[in-house]
Amino acid sequence: MATIKDIAKAAGVSVTTVSRALNGYSDVSERTRKKIKQIADDLSYSPNALARSLVMNKTKTIGLLVSGISREGAKDNIVFEVLTGVNEYCGQVEYDIVLFNTSSSQQKKKTYTQLCRERRVDGVVIQGIKNDDPYLIEVIESDIPCVLVDIPIQGDTVGYVATDNVAGAKEAVQHLVDLGHKQIGMINGHDRAFVSQERIQGYIEGLERNHLIYNKSLVYNGGFSEKQAEAAAVSLLENYPDTTAIFCASDLMAFGVMRGAKRLGKEVPKDLSIVGYDNINLSSYVTPSLTTISQDMYQIGYSAASLLIELLEGGDPKRSKIVSHELVIRESTGERNQPF
Amino acid sequence: MATIKDIAKAAGVSVTTVSRALNGYSDVSERTRKKIKQIADDLSYSPNALARSLVMNKTKTIGLLVSGISREGAKDNIVFEVLTGVNEYCGQVEYDIVLFNTSSSQQKKKTYTQLCRERRVDGVVIQGIKNDDPYLIEVIESDIPCVLVDIPIQGDTVGYVATDNVAGAKEAVQHLVDLGHKQIGMINGHDRAFVSQERIQGYIEGLERNHLIYNKSLVYNGGFSEKQAEAAAVSLLENYPDTTAIFCASDLMAFGVMRGAKRLGKEVPKDLSIVGYDNINLSSYVTPSLTTISQDMYQIGYSAASLLIELLEGGDPKRSKIVSHELVIRESTGERNQPF
DNA sequence: TTGTAAGCGTTATCAC
DNA sequence: GTGATAACGCTTACAA
């Protein structure tokens, strides 16, 4: 594989000149530049990014740390959409992405900082990390620039991009209230997710705004799992049969709730209205199709990447970005069945 | 950031010794090793993978070249599942993955070989590339080890992993024949996909095995797009109303066919049986749920990575792997409605 | 068991 | 405009 040394030899100039010619510096005569470029082409030269990064102390590479790159994570397309957005932006600014393997138990031995330092990534986008993940502390304390998805933490080298989950949840509840529902349950994710904290807050605010009392017992945790949510919904509906609507902190859990309702012989939306969160692909395909709060995860990924690159290249001093959300009304919600 | 030099200084030894101690060479006394490790820890040293790769001429990194990392590609989870499988295997053997950006028009200027060389990846997994993609020729000619997904090409440095698409298509057809169908149409992908070539071959063989005549006009191309497939299905069913079953080269297209059937007032499976291919996530959720040929894309990704690493580390001389498939019978297929 | 020194392919500094 | 030369952080003969 040809190096600048080879080119230098062939062109009868020094490596310095070759380097400058190839990198478009102005202080090299047009004639030598042409010659050098020609030779580089002839030798089908490719610069060695490794060597360059080593001396420049910059890799033009960002790490993508995702906890959902696992077999189960494939069900919703959230992780993938974020990745797609990140990928798209990075392509535009010619950054590369390296996938960090946190899933594998092998790698777990290495700390976040070690991971980043070894690979010498310039920065990191982090997604799907839990509140109590040890990585999180490291992230904040480390001096490696990073952008968090869905975790509102800022710092000198850390920014975030998220949606307004409080507002989203509020809108979901408002939609149900507008349909006449008075007893609205909730299946939340788990306490170790920021979004869960926000969504329940939005749920509460949504109720209170409408002078409905917030009853803690109507809220169950489904751990963002379809199965768990199904079980939770069954409990909820058995213990509080007057519940006519359930707000779920994820679409996947909403499917679980649908299944649970079916098991109890309840029809959606006639006997039970369901609102999800995320608007994953499946949601428009299931029957009945799911009313949900839509988040543009592609946009979130795209924004995360752009925020990170800004952070890296020291442009705009922004540290966070809120991506818009939207209530998508489909078939899983309907007017409350008025008992006569 | 601490380097081995710093450690050497602190420990009062040479860099050589540090290097050897940290890399577990035997020719260093237990006492110095302990001391060195201790100091490395104290300085929270991380090896610089860049420097190491540069001298070792090996990065322990593989490239992932996927053409479907785009917004539309998010609908089926195929790309993501492959990625997940690759990621899993790489995690186990401590390889990193860099995502190659082929989608972006910017990057398109660079050839495949340039991409790989610059980043100095040890090898590449390639997925979703079309027959006529200029990259494909490069791949075969280049000396960079690579593994192709779903494209049966082998060479000294190129292997592949795929499923037996001919057999899969045959089984799909057989299933329909067994249900009594005699006029079976097909919506294929497009000519630039190897899998399409194989699946139609399987379709033909499936028919012939059952002494049904193959009628070319019953086969339409849907370009792997839901919309196009819908249009194709409408044409097919209008022109050949006796068609009672359609075999589709992808699940996504099968959904298009379902929609087309609906538009024509045909009920699935009563009036029309549909078989898809891939078994994507959606398929079990739609109504009616889709009968399909299941491919384990995770396994394919996993195998691709393992094949590549084998190629790289020069173990087993295998160059290809066939992953098994399976007919999954759901609700979209049923017995042919016998006209009385 | 340990150290010296060369080298991986670049870019950067400074002199000419 | 161009060229020596050092430096980036590491591995690895070879020597001691």
XYZ file of C-alpha atoms (C1' of nucleotides) in Angstrom:
712
model
C 0.000 0.000 0.000
C 1.464 3.289 -1.125
C 2.458 5.929 1.395
C 3.395 9.549 0.995
C 6.978 8.389 1.177
C 6.531 6.397 -2.003
C 4.943 9.352 -3.672
C 7.722 11.612 -2.523
C 10.320 9.293 -3.942
C 8.523 8.961 -7.241
C 8.026 12.695 -7.527
C 11.485 13.589 -6.396
C 10.234 15.815 -3.612
C 10.062 15.562 0.156
C 7.235 14.020 2.141
C 6.460 17.439 3.515
C 5.651 18.712 0.083
C 3.541 15.696 -0.692
C 1.558 16.129 2.472
C 0.952 19.775 1.780
C 0.097 19.228 -1.843
C -2.428 16.546 -1.035
C -4.025 18.573 1.732
C -4.552 21.582 -0.416
C -2.110 23.963 1.198
C -1.472 27.058 -0.818
C 2.262 27.176 -0.462
C 3.069 24.622 -3.084
C 3.475 25.373 -6.748
C 0.697 24.342 -9.048
C 3.110 22.317 -11.118
C 4.406 20.124 -8.317
C 0.917 19.725 -6.925
C -0.342 18.403 -10.223
C 2.530 16.028 -10.521
C 2.050 14.769 -6.994
C -1.656 14.273 -7.424
C -1.052 12.369 -10.595
C 1.413 10.059 -8.954
C -0.855 9.576 -5.964
C -3.548 8.498 -8.354
C -1.265 6.180 -10.234
C -0.218 4.477 -7.060
C -3.856 4.470 -5.934
C -2.792 6.050 -2.724
C -5.117 6.192 0.266
C -4.109 8.252 3.250
C -3.730 6.303 6.448
C -6.322 7.752 8.772
C -4.666 6.010 11.697
C -1.387 7.821 11.255
C -3.106 11.087 10.658
C -5.307 10.754 13.707
C -2.324 9.845 15.805
C -0.461 13.003 15.062
C -3.469 15.293 14.865
C -5.020 13.921 18.012
C -8.395 13.841 16.332
C -10.106 10.949 14.641
C -13.185 12.408 13.013
C -14.972 9.489 14.541
C -17.735 9.434 17.078
C -18.787 6.561 19.236
C -22.339 5.352 19.458
C -23.121 3.837 22.798
C -26.471 2.115 22.783
C -27.804 -0.318 25.268
C -30.533 -1.637 22.999
C -28.473 -3.304 20.302
C -29.653 -6.695 21.304
C -32.011 -9.235 20.005
C -34.962 -8.031 21.999
C -34.300 -4.438 21.055
C -35.110 -5.222 17.487
C -38.795 -5.162 18.083
C -39.251 -1.485 18.183
C -37.291 0.442 15.640
C -36.310 3.181 18.042
C -32.678 2.327 18.393
C -32.327 1.845 14.694
C -34.004 5.106 13.813
C -31.743 7.047 16.106
C -28.791 5.281 14.568
C -30.054 6.163 11.128
C -30.298 9.821 12.030
C -26.855 9.862 13.547
C -25.507 8.091 10.521
C -27.082 10.542 8.154
C -25.651 13.599 9.813
C -22.234 12.049 10.243
C -22.198 11.195 6.578
C -22.779 14.793 5.702
C -19.919 16.088 7.783
C -17.685 13.128 6.978
C -17.418 11.689 10.411
C -17.339 7.975 10.977
C -19.279 6.072 13.570
C -18.006 3.282 15.712
C -20.469 1.113 17.519
C -19.643 0.543 21.131
C -20.400 -2.849 22.416
C -21.959 -2.538 25.801
C -24.211 -5.516 25.496
C -21.525 -8.103 25.581
C -20.569 -9.130 29.039
C -16.969 -9.358 27.950
C -16.705 -5.699 27.269
C -18.539 -4.676 30.392
C -15.265 -4.866 32.207
C -14.110 -1.762 30.476
C -15.387 1.507 31.690
C -16.984 4.052 29.464
C -13.953 6.258 29.579
C -11.645 3.431 28.735
C -13.783 2.510 25.782
C -13.688 6.022 24.398
C -10.068 6.647 25.092
C -8.819 3.450 23.591
C -10.653 4.030 20.400
C -9.847 7.704 20.534
C -13.293 8.795 19.450
C -13.754 12.532 19.420
C -17.127 12.318 21.093
C -20.029 10.027 21.872
C -23.763 9.783 21.412
C -25.406 7.830 24.172
C -28.811 6.270 24.041
C -30.946 3.977 26.106
C -28.841 4.253 29.198
C -30.586 3.935 32.540
C -30.552 6.380 35.412
C -28.526 4.112 37.590
C -26.097 2.955 34.968
C -22.579 3.501 36.275
C -21.649 4.773 32.849
C -23.844 7.795 33.373
C -21.769 9.207 36.189
C -18.633 8.600 34.262
C -20.047 10.417 31.298
C -20.722 13.513 33.276
C -17.415 13.475 35.026
C -15.327 12.567 32.049
C -14.126 15.281 29.754
C -15.139 13.459 26.613
C -17.742 15.427 24.715
C -21.011 13.602 24.573
C -24.661 14.013 23.795
C -27.316 12.100 25.663
C -30.544 11.006 24.109
C -33.559 11.433 26.357
C -31.641 12.294 29.489
C -31.715 15.972 30.354
C -28.255 16.528 31.731
C -25.985 19.312 30.653
C -22.437 20.168 31.434
C -19.395 21.646 29.955
C -18.853 18.746 27.625
C -22.267 17.128 27.753
C -25.439 18.068 25.998
C -28.684 16.276 25.311
C -31.526 16.013 22.907
C -34.952 14.895 23.931
C -38.618 15.534 23.451
C -40.882 17.228 25.936
C -42.194 14.129 27.621
C -44.221 16.015 30.180
C -46.093 17.847 27.466
C -46.487 14.678 25.445
C -48.010 12.742 28.305
C -50.256 15.665 29.095
C -51.581 15.707 25.567
C -52.216 11.996 25.696
C -54.251 12.400 28.861
C -56.040 15.433 27.502
C -57.063 13.450 24.471
C -58.581 10.804 26.697
C -60.316 13.364 28.874
C -61.716 15.023 25.785
C -63.235 11.693 24.859
C -65.066 11.639 28.165
C -62.844 9.357 30.165
C -62.758 9.979 33.879
C -60.783 7.090 35.256
C -57.549 6.829 33.388
C -54.861 4.369 34.367
C -51.254 4.385 33.406
C -48.677 1.738 32.633
C -45.317 3.346 33.132
C -41.847 2.016 32.248
C -39.610 1.827 35.274
C -38.060 4.189 37.758
C -34.646 4.008 36.185
C -35.716 5.858 33.074
C -35.921 9.616 32.943
C -38.664 9.473 30.399
C -40.775 7.496 32.814
C -40.395 10.148 35.458
C -41.405 12.805 33.015
C -44.277 10.913 31.533
C -45.884 10.219 34.837
C -45.491 13.846 35.753
C -47.253 14.780 32.545
C -49.933 12.230 33.338
C -50.511 13.775 36.739
C -50.540 17.293 35.402
C -52.905 16.243 32.668
C -55.328 14.869 35.207
C -55.115 17.794 37.557
C -55.605 20.309 34.831
C -58.935 18.656 34.267
C -59.778 18.424 37.937
C -59.513 14.696 37.980
C -57.865 13.254 41.025
C -54.615 11.434 40.642
C -54.851 7.973 42.112
C -51.499 6.364 42.622
C -52.950 2.872 42.542
C -53.975 3.307 38.953
C -50.345 3.476 37.914
C -48.390 0.283 37.304
C -44.906 -0.273 36.029
C -44.533 -2.409 32.942
C -40.771 -2.186 32.614
C -41.155 -1.230 28.952
C -41.898 -4.875 28.292
C -44.891 -6.117 26.386
C -45.353 -9.123 28.600
C -45.012 -7.279 31.878
C -47.368 -4.611 30.656
C -49.938 -7.241 29.805
C -49.807 -8.609 33.320
C -49.920 -5.133 34.779
C -52.941 -4.218 32.704
C -54.781 -7.311 33.816
C -54.135 -6.453 37.461
C -55.136 -2.890 36.923
C -58.357 -3.746 35.164
C -59.264 -6.448 37.639
C -58.635 -4.258 40.655
C -60.219 -1.171 39.160
C -62.839 -2.307 36.696
C -64.141 1.208 36.220
C -60.999 2.158 34.370
C -61.980 3.039 30.816
C -58.685 4.258 29.489
C -55.002 3.486 29.908
C -52.057 5.626 28.984
C -48.880 3.661 28.310
C -45.335 4.955 28.415
C -44.462 2.990 25.275
C -46.203 1.508 22.283
C -44.806 -1.913 22.954
C -46.425 -1.862 26.375
C -49.627 -0.653 24.784
C -49.691 -3.840 22.735
C -49.357 -5.766 25.937
C -52.270 -3.854 27.359
C -54.322 -4.645 24.278
C -53.616 -8.289 24.799
C -54.504 -8.028 28.462
C -57.782 -6.326 27.624
C -58.573 -9.084 25.187
C -57.914 -11.683 27.836
C -60.462 -9.990 30.063
C -62.969 -9.846 27.269
C -62.746 -6.108 26.894
C -62.947 -4.590 23.482
C -60.678 -1.763 22.327
C -61.716 1.003 22.051
C -65.324 0.251 23.010
C -64.594 -0.847 26.553
C -61.084 0.448 26.888
C -59.202 3.254 25.193
C -55.436 2.944 24.920
C -52.784 5.546 24.155
C -49.175 4.592 23.602
C -45.939 6.499 23.336
C -43.284 6.489 20.596
C -45.251 5.740 17.461
C -43.146 2.804 16.426
C -43.678 1.160 13.100
C -45.954 -1.523 14.364
C -48.432 0.947 15.770
C -50.095 1.817 12.517
C -50.289 -1.830 11.481
C -51.884 -3.469 14.459
C -55.618 -3.824 14.749
C -56.969 -1.630 16.126
C -54.234 0.782 15.170
C -52.726 2.582 18.094
C -53.266 6.164 19.143
C -49.932 7.394 20.381
C -47.528 10.239 20.957
C -45.192 10.299 18.023
C -41.525 11.052 18.466
C -39.279 11.479 15.506
C -36.382 9.318 16.581
C -34.600 9.843 13.306
C -34.668 13.557 13.944
C -33.482 12.996 17.470
C -30.518 11.010 16.231
C -29.772 13.574 13.584
C -29.915 16.393 16.095
C -27.820 14.501 18.582
C -25.086 14.046 16.031
C -25.213 17.642 14.948
C -25.129 18.867 18.527
C -22.150 16.686 19.231
C -20.219 17.852 16.209
C -20.946 21.435 17.173
C -19.631 20.691 20.607
C -16.522 19.197 19.051
C -15.825 21.916 16.602
C -16.658 24.596 19.086
C -19.259 26.500 17.213
C -22.587 27.286 18.720
C -22.613 27.088 22.503
C -25.977 25.313 22.605
C -26.088 22.325 24.878
C -29.509 20.888 24.316
C -32.232 20.501 21.803
C -35.889 19.623 22.162
C -37.436 17.788 19.265
C -41.137 18.185 18.718
C -43.686 15.465 19.345
C -47.197 14.946 18.133
C -50.383 13.204 19.126
C -51.384 10.701 16.465
C -54.992 9.663 16.791
C -55.850 6.244 15.480
C -58.340 3.551 16.347
C -57.391 2.492 19.847
C -59.114 5.442 21.486
C -62.781 6.290 21.422
C -65.487 7.999 23.382
C -66.198 6.602 26.756
C -68.998 4.111 26.782
C -71.655 5.894 28.775
C -73.436 3.531 31.124
C -77.150 4.159 30.896
C -3.576 11.349 28.979
C -0.997 8.939 30.273
C 1.187 6.969 27.882
C 3.499 4.050 28.397
C 6.286 6.585 28.504
C 4.795 8.152 31.607
C 4.427 4.771 33.177
C 7.990 3.873 32.296
C 9.269 7.020 33.893
C 7.238 6.543 37.027
C 8.280 2.933 37.336
C 11.890 3.552 36.521
C 11.885 1.059 33.669
C 11.932 1.284 29.902
C 8.898 1.556 27.670
C 9.661 -1.865 26.316
C 9.189 -3.400 29.689
C 5.982 -1.531 30.221
C 4.651 -2.676 26.895
C 5.531 -6.250 27.603
C 4.217 -6.180 31.120
C 0.888 -4.773 30.061
C 0.511 -7.193 27.203
C 1.103 -10.198 29.366
C 4.410 -11.339 27.980
C 6.089 -13.941 30.102
C 9.555 -12.498 30.040
C 9.024 -9.913 32.708
C 9.398 -10.501 36.400
C 6.292 -10.739 38.455
C 7.501 -7.964 40.671
C 7.974 -5.360 37.942
C 4.759 -6.403 36.268
C 2.819 -5.784 39.448
C 4.439 -2.437 39.915
C 3.770 -1.417 36.357
C 0.176 -2.501 36.490
C -0.284 -0.581 39.674
C 1.120 2.578 38.177
C -0.907 2.152 35.021
C -3.968 1.953 37.176
C -3.001 4.977 39.199
C -2.505 7.018 36.078
C -5.739 5.549 34.672
C -3.861 4.609 31.578
C -5.660 3.575 28.425
C -3.674 2.177 25.547
C -3.914 4.168 22.362
C -5.484 1.829 19.867
C -4.475 4.125 17.046
C -0.794 3.870 17.790
C -1.026 0.170 18.305
C -2.904 -0.393 15.088
C -0.444 1.719 13.204
C 2.498 -0.375 14.158
C 0.731 -3.706 14.143
C -1.003 -3.051 10.861
C -4.204 -4.432 12.289
C -7.077 -2.535 13.800
C -9.354 -5.189 15.227
C -12.096 -3.280 13.540
C -14.441 -4.368 10.817
C -16.471 -2.180 8.554
C -20.188 -2.587 8.082
C -21.331 -1.495 4.683
C -25.081 -1.367 4.460
C -27.169 0.307 1.871
C -30.328 0.270 3.925
C -29.373 2.627 6.720
C -31.828 5.198 5.580
C -35.122 6.465 6.724
C -37.146 4.129 4.582
C -35.055 1.157 5.605
C -36.354 1.483 9.108
C -39.628 -0.156 8.285
C -38.456 -3.652 8.218
C -36.015 -4.568 10.888
C -33.828 -6.605 8.587
C -30.880 -4.276 8.447
C -30.984 -3.730 12.155
C -31.176 -7.407 12.964
C -28.162 -8.172 10.852
C -26.350 -5.343 12.542
C -27.329 -6.729 15.903
C -25.952 -10.131 15.035
C -22.713 -8.678 13.750
C -22.441 -6.545 16.831
C -22.978 -9.469 19.117
C -20.283 -11.597 17.590
C -17.836 -8.742 17.374
C -18.405 -8.006 21.009
C -17.467 -11.529 21.898
C -14.204 -11.460 20.022
C -13.501 -7.844 20.943
C -13.634 -6.375 17.519
C -15.105 -2.961 16.906
C -17.495 -2.035 14.163
C -17.379 1.080 12.074
C -20.410 2.013 10.075
C -19.668 2.968 6.518
C -21.727 5.718 5.148
C -22.785 4.818 1.683
C -26.097 6.568 1.791
C -24.734 10.058 1.839
C -24.058 11.441 -1.582
C -20.968 13.157 -0.257
C -19.235 9.946 0.524
C -20.236 8.301 -2.690
C -17.245 9.885 -4.301
C -14.991 7.561 -2.462
C -14.663 4.075 -3.718
C -15.199 1.086 -1.568
C -11.535 0.339 -1.450
C -10.659 3.865 -0.473
C -13.194 3.750 2.306
C -11.728 0.591 3.736
C -8.139 1.539 3.292
C -8.422 4.935 4.848
C -10.074 3.575 7.914
C -7.811 0.587 7.879
C -10.537 -1.851 8.739
C -9.384 -5.430 8.796
C -12.407 -6.627 6.882
C -15.943 -5.793 5.877
C -19.453 -7.175 6.092
C -21.602 -6.052 3.210
C -25.353 -6.106 3.109
C -28.139 -4.899 0.885
C -25.927 -4.197 -2.067
C -27.434 -4.594 -5.511
C -26.189 -6.734 -8.345
C -25.195 -3.766 -10.406
C -23.627 -1.733 -7.658
C -20.130 -0.703 -8.737
C -18.974 -1.508 -5.233
C -19.640 -5.157 -5.849
C -16.983 -5.522 -8.524
C -14.521 -3.664 -6.391
C -15.220 -5.964 -3.518
C -14.402 -9.013 -5.482
C -11.309 -7.557 -7.031
C -9.978 -5.906 -3.933
C -7.885 -7.893 -1.533
C -9.774 -6.725 1.519
C -11.403 -9.656 3.256
C -15.146 -9.387 3.174
C -18.306 -11.331 3.713
C -21.401 -10.711 1.655
C -24.885 -11.127 2.987
C -27.277 -12.764 0.553
C -24.976 -12.648 -2.448
C -23.422 -15.994 -3.260
C -19.974 -15.001 -4.405
C -16.810 -16.565 -3.151
C -13.177 -15.847 -3.683
C -9.904 -15.920 -1.984
C -10.793 -13.086 0.326
C -14.557 -13.069 -0.037
C -17.136 -15.303 1.508
C -20.875 -15.077 1.972
C -23.716 -16.078 4.186
C -27.213 -16.521 2.931
C -30.269 -18.696 3.191
C -31.437 -21.148 0.595
C -33.859 -18.883 -1.204
C -34.704 -21.418 -3.843
C -35.767 -23.915 -1.229
C -37.618 -21.253 0.732
C -39.641 -20.129 -2.234
C -40.356 -23.718 -3.121
C -41.742 -24.375 0.327
C -43.913 -21.321 0.113
C -45.378 -22.516 -3.153
C -45.756 -26.032 -1.864
C -47.720 -24.737 1.089
C -50.096 -22.966 -1.269
C -50.429 -25.984 -3.512
C -51.152 -28.143 -0.501
C -54.010 -25.805 0.310
C -55.477 -26.513 -3.096
C -54.353 -23.435 -4.983
C -53.783 -23.922 -8.681
C -53.190 -20.430 -9.984
C -50.482 -18.823 -7.925
C -49.077 -15.422 -8.773
C -45.862 -13.900 -7.596
C -44.729 -10.427 -6.694
C -40.974 -10.423 -6.995
C -38.481 -7.726 -5.927
C -36.358 -6.541 -8.817
C -33.781 -7.962 -11.171
C -30.874 -6.351 -9.388
C -31.231 -8.536 -6.338
C -29.809 -12.010 -6.185
C -32.493 -13.113 -3.804
C -35.108 -12.207 -6.381
C -33.466 -14.386 -8.957
C -33.376 -17.254 -6.550
C -36.875 -16.819 -5.256
C -38.435 -16.850 -8.657
C -36.455 -19.924 -9.507
C -37.839 -21.567 -6.409
C -41.307 -20.428 -7.372
C -40.962 -22.003 -10.786
C -39.545 -25.224 -9.401
C -42.306 -25.335 -6.844
C -44.927 -25.101 -9.535
C -43.307 -27.608 -11.818
C -42.834 -30.119 -9.097
C -46.606 -30.094 -8.754
C -47.240 -30.216 -12.473
C -48.598 -26.706 -12.556
C -47.575 -24.645 -15.509
C -45.454 -21.601 -14.953
C -47.072 -18.555 -16.487
C -44.716 -15.662 -16.791
C -47.527 -13.127 -16.854
C -48.470 -14.020 -13.311
C -45.186 -12.629 -12.056
C -44.831 -8.905 -11.365
C -41.999 -6.921 -9.899
C -42.761 -4.883 -6.823
C -39.306 -3.465 -6.272
C -39.435 -4.534 -2.636
C -41.730 -1.596 -2.051
C -45.062 -1.818 -0.339
C -46.665 0.751 -2.601
C -45.353 -0.722 -5.828
C -46.400 -4.157 -4.729
C -49.899 -2.927 -4.052
C -50.179 -1.564 -7.571
C -48.695 -4.729 -9.002
C -51.134 -6.890 -7.087
C -54.072 -4.877 -8.335
C -52.908 -5.313 -11.929
C -52.294 -8.978 -11.414
C -55.675 -9.620 -9.849
C -57.530 -7.549 -12.385
C -55.849 -9.195 -15.336
C -55.998 -12.675 -13.897
C -59.017 -12.833 -11.607
C -58.697 -16.580 -11.188
C -55.557 -16.113 -9.150
C -56.272 -17.366 -5.653
C -52.840 -17.046 -4.111
C -49.835 -14.782 -4.317
C -46.309 -15.460 -3.212
C -44.338 -12.324 -2.378
C -40.579 -11.931 -2.270
C -40.825 -9.854 0.888
C -43.210 -9.314 3.766
C -43.390 -5.611 3.135
C -44.618 -6.301 -0.362
C -47.068 -8.805 1.046
C -48.621 -5.991 3.056
C -48.973 -4.037 -0.150
C -50.687 -7.019 -1.712
C -53.042 -7.247 1.245
C -53.969 -3.652 0.735
C -54.446 -4.201 -2.970
C -56.702 -7.154 -2.319
C -58.747 -5.075 0.065
C -59.120 -2.393 -2.572
C -60.548 -4.974 -4.928
C -62.916 -6.227 -2.298
C -61.102 -9.499 -1.848
C -60.847 -11.013 1.554
C -57.648 -12.619 2.860
C -57.397 -15.551 3.101
C -60.906 -16.422 1.937
C -60.522 -15.047 -1.583
C -56.787 -14.694 -1.691
C -53.984 -16.448 0.133
C -50.746 -14.564 0.624
C -47.288 -15.769 1.562
C -44.476 -13.356 2.308
C -40.760 -13.691 2.782
C -38.521 -12.585 5.660
C -40.789 -12.811 8.678
C -40.224 -9.263 9.796
C -41.602 -8.058 13.071
C -44.734 -6.590 11.655
C -45.819 -9.857 10.134
C -47.134 -11.406 13.296
C -48.930 -8.211 14.288
C -50.918 -7.387 11.198
C -54.413 -8.665 10.687
C -54.609 -11.200 9.258
C -51.167 -12.209 10.400
C -48.849 -13.155 7.589
C -47.757 -16.608 6.532
C -44.145 -16.263 5.510
C -40.719 -17.779 5.102
C -38.758 -16.870 8.174
C -35.122 -15.950 7.939
C -33.084 -15.416 11.019
C -31.346 -12.192 10.107
C -29.709 -11.971 13.487
C -28.158 -15.347 12.898
C -27.100 -14.274 9.450
C -25.355 -11.235 10.846
C -23.772 -13.284 13.567
C -22.534 -15.855 11.081
C -21.285 -13.194 8.714
C -19.180 -11.661 11.432
C -17.842 -15.001 12.546
C -17.009 -16.013 9.002
C -15.191 -12.748 8.476
C -13.173 -13.032 11.621
C -12.244 -16.569 10.658
C -11.132 -15.279 7.311
C -9.073 -12.630 9.042
C -7.455 -14.835 11.558
C -6.895 -17.582 9.078
C -8.531 -20.450 10.811
C -11.094 -22.562 9.070
C -10.974 -22.326 5.299
C -14.763 -22.129 4.949
C -15.962 -19.439 2.635
C -19.715 -19.605 2.963
C -22.493 -20.466 5.294
C -26.132 -21.241 4.704
C -28.490 -20.279 7.480
C -31.684 -22.240 7.796
C -35.116 -20.864 7.003
C -38.568 -21.944 7.989
C -42.123 -21.712 6.794
C -44.251 -19.930 9.365
C -47.914 -20.546 8.828
C -50.243 -17.842 10.044
C -53.593 -16.472 9.009
C -53.009 -15.074 5.552
C -53.184 -18.432 3.859
C -56.113 -20.785 3.721
C -57.726 -23.466 1.639
C -58.778 -22.489 -1.803
C -62.372 -21.491 -2.003
C -63.875 -24.254 -4.111
C -66.380 -22.884 -6.605
C -69.441 -25.101 -6.633
C 14.858 -10.157 32.836
C 15.488 -5.648 30.952
C 16.939 -1.769 27.759
C 18.160 0.513 23.117
C 16.615 1.877 18.982
C 14.123 1.537 14.764
C 9.903 2.027 12.623
C 4.561 2.372 11.579
C 2.503 6.945 8.218
C 1.312 11.136 9.095
C 1.594 16.417 10.240
C 4.049 20.485 12.139
C 7.986 23.438 13.089
C 11.445 25.796 11.390
C 15.017 26.808 8.447
C 16.566 27.622 3.773
C 8.215 26.956 -2.477
C 10.551 23.324 -0.508
C 13.035 20.159 2.683
C 15.045 18.196 7.231
C 13.554 16.662 11.284
C 10.865 15.891 15.327
C 6.830 14.144 17.124
C 2.351 11.292 17.919
C 2.229 6.322 21.160
C 3.046 2.058 20.417
C 5.532 -2.782 19.223
C 9.490 -5.453 18.315
C 14.048 -7.114 16.810
C 18.333 -7.134 18.819
C 21.590 -6.415 22.441
C 23.052 -6.604 27.064
